């Protein structure tokens, strides 16, 4: 099958990812040029020829609000300039957390965000989106999607660094990731019970009876944001006489201060995938993302 | 004809407008509740019952980037919560200025922005959008739109404050507004020739031979943003021995510093419509906006 030439276009903050993808795909890449006008509007320009190309916009959607209009402008521009397809490689996908109305009158932003991206792009590749009450991206996204799982790479890292882990998910939402890494490593696993009282106020407890004091506890979650959940879990383990845990998250959303707070508060080490650029990044996702992008872009009949 | 109850919901910065519209419409209004999560995502909540209501989101789209996602989230939420219609009353409409590709590779943001709003709303009411190469909103917007012209109110202000004006548009794009105010006041009018070398670097010259030294020059434009165009025009008038001009703009996008710079640089007075909250506001648009909103919301068969 004939394949259109590929071109990676870096979204704001996405240059390292774009360069890595282009290396894997052996194609060119370009940075999206942004201009802020005095009236506060944003202009975007693609400084490369996209005609007849499969354009892959690349960048994580952490801190998404300032990135979303440029992304949609770039997607429309690429299509308008003759791209054969326009996809998004967003290792971290935003707006998956508000998947129901927690309080009356709230917007279910995950659905609206999915609608906006679906109306602007042909395909989407991401790493472990926060699927909770929404079980598949296809429930809310109407474009072709491909999920790259981080579990195999996390399991590989664990096998070579933590010989005897006890995998612990800090809450029930994390069970899907913890169970999969446990399956791949053959380690025992547990999920804590979490109570959230506010954005930065959570507590956890061990629900079951299982304890593995001889193993190294590995706290594993998909997203570490304020770090409060990880901290509460680490402090619980300390109180119950367990060893200092290793913390692993797929997506590092935490800012510098929260990161320092986490390291100072009983977590010896935080390790994350490089889906969001962060000092804790230790697991590279670009090669798998490139492979998934090639796959989905050449399979135009795939379902969402 | 039966009319659904109306509810005005203030977008960020739109509370004074929402209150004024609600007064004119004799209906309730509510502020959109915004929440910034630690991960940078925005949550929005409508704190009023919208079921069966015609919901009018109200607020200007100056500095639009931070306002756009909340607006779209609110529109989807209102519909999801049972609103019979969802419209937008945006006295200043954003993203009308990039209406062509000025340089290769640029996004034509006006079209994308129109697509996004059109997919989220049932109707749009605005004051004098910056129509230039796009001649009608319907060319790019696919929802019902109604334009409230500022010219009649500007003409009324001029009749009572400037007995003998000479109306001057600082560039050819302003001809449509200047000609209409001239028609309504019976004053002579001219349009200058503008050369733009950058966001803040413009020069102008008088193209024709007509001079009205006995009249008060009134510089009139739709948007005053950096103020450079107005300043260049005022300075040209000064050099050619004319009187100090009165400046009128529909939309005041200029920040405090640019405003001071303008007043210090040969413009005695700047007068604007209150489409964007600004110290120069002198002409109130809310009553006409309310009337237009009522009209378009009860005329569901109107074309874009």
Coordinates of C-alpha atoms in Angstrom, one line a residue, chain A residues 35-46 63-65 68-69 72-73 76-77 80-81 92 94-98 101 103-109 112-113 115-116 119-120 199-200 225-226 253, chain B residues 35-46 63-65 68-69 72-73 76-77 80-81 92 94-98 101 103-109 112-113 115-116 119-120 199-200 225-226 253:
Chain A
X35 CA 2.3 34.7 17.2
X36 CA 0.5 36.6 20.0
X37 CA -1.2 39.7 18.6
X38 CA -1.6 42.8 20.7
X39 CA -5.4 42.1 21.0
X40 CA -4.7 38.7 22.6
X41 CA -5.5 36.6 19.6
X42 CA -3.2 33.9 18.5
X43 CA -1.9 33.4 15.0
X44 CA -0.4 30.0 14.0
X45 CA 1.7 29.2 10.9
X46 CA 3.0 25.9 9.6
X63 CA -2.0 22.5 31.0
X64 CA -4.4 22.2 28.1
X65 CA -6.3 25.5 28.0
X68 CA -6.2 23.9 22.5
X69 CA -7.0 26.8 20.2
X72 CA -7.3 23.3 16.4
X73 CA -6.1 26.2 14.3
X76 CA -7.6 23.2 10.2
X77 CA -4.7 25.0 8.6
X80 CA -6.7 23.6 4.3
X81 CA -3.1 23.5 3.0
X92 CA -1.1 12.9 27.6
X94 CA -6.5 16.3 28.6
X95 CA -10.0 16.6 29.9
X96 CA -10.7 13.0 30.7
X97 CA -11.2 13.5 34.4
X98 CA -14.6 15.3 34.4
X101 CA -21.6 15.8 36.6
X103 CA -22.4 18.6 41.2
X104 CA -25.6 20.0 39.6
X105 CA -25.0 22.4 36.7
X106 CA -21.5 21.2 35.9
X107 CA -20.3 20.8 32.4
X108 CA -19.1 17.3 31.5
X109 CA -16.0 18.8 29.9
X112 CA -17.1 18.6 24.9
X113 CA -13.4 18.3 24.6
X115 CA -16.3 16.6 20.4
X116 CA -13.9 19.5 19.6
X119 CA -14.3 17.6 14.7
X120 CA -10.8 18.8 14.0
X199 CA -8.5 19.2 45.1
X200 CA -5.6 18.8 47.6
X225 CA -0.9 15.8 39.8
X226 CA -0.8 17.5 43.3
X253 CA 1.4 16.6 35.8
Chain B
X35 CA -12.9 26.5 38.7
X36 CA -9.3 26.0 37.8
X37 CA -8.1 22.6 38.8
X38 CA -4.5 22.0 39.9
X39 CA -3.7 20.3 36.5
X40 CA -4.7 23.4 34.6
X41 CA -8.1 22.2 33.4
X42 CA -11.1 24.4 33.8
X43 CA -14.4 23.3 35.3
X44 CA -17.6 25.3 34.6
X45 CA -20.9 25.2 36.4
X46 CA -24.2 27.0 35.7
X63 CA -8.6 38.6 24.9
X64 CA -10.5 35.6 23.6
X65 CA -8.2 32.7 24.2
X68 CA -13.2 30.3 24.5
X69 CA -13.1 26.9 26.1
X72 CA -18.0 26.2 24.6
X73 CA -18.2 24.1 27.8
X76 CA -22.7 22.3 25.8
X77 CA -23.6 22.1 29.5
X80 CA -27.2 19.0 28.1
X81 CA -29.1 20.4 31.1
X92 CA -17.2 42.2 20.6
X94 CA -13.1 37.8 18.3
X95 CA -11.0 36.3 15.5
X96 CA -12.5 38.3 12.6
X97 CA -9.1 39.9 11.7
X98 CA -7.2 37.0 10.2
X101 CA -3.6 33.9 4.7
X103 CA 1.8 34.7 4.7
X104 CA 2.2 31.1 3.5
X105 CA 1.3 28.4 6.0
X106 CA -0.9 30.6 8.2
X107 CA -4.1 29.4 9.7
X108 CA -7.2 31.4 8.7
X109 CA -8.3 31.6 12.3
X112 CA -11.9 27.9 12.4
X113 CA -13.2 30.1 15.2
X115 CA -16.7 26.7 12.9
X116 CA -16.2 26.2 16.6
X119 CA -21.0 24.0 16.3
X120 CA -21.7 25.0 19.9
X199 CA 1.7 45.1 14.7
X200 CA 2.6 48.5 16.1
X225 CA -6.2 48.2 19.7
X226 CA -2.6 49.5 20.0
X253 CA -9.4 46.7 22.8

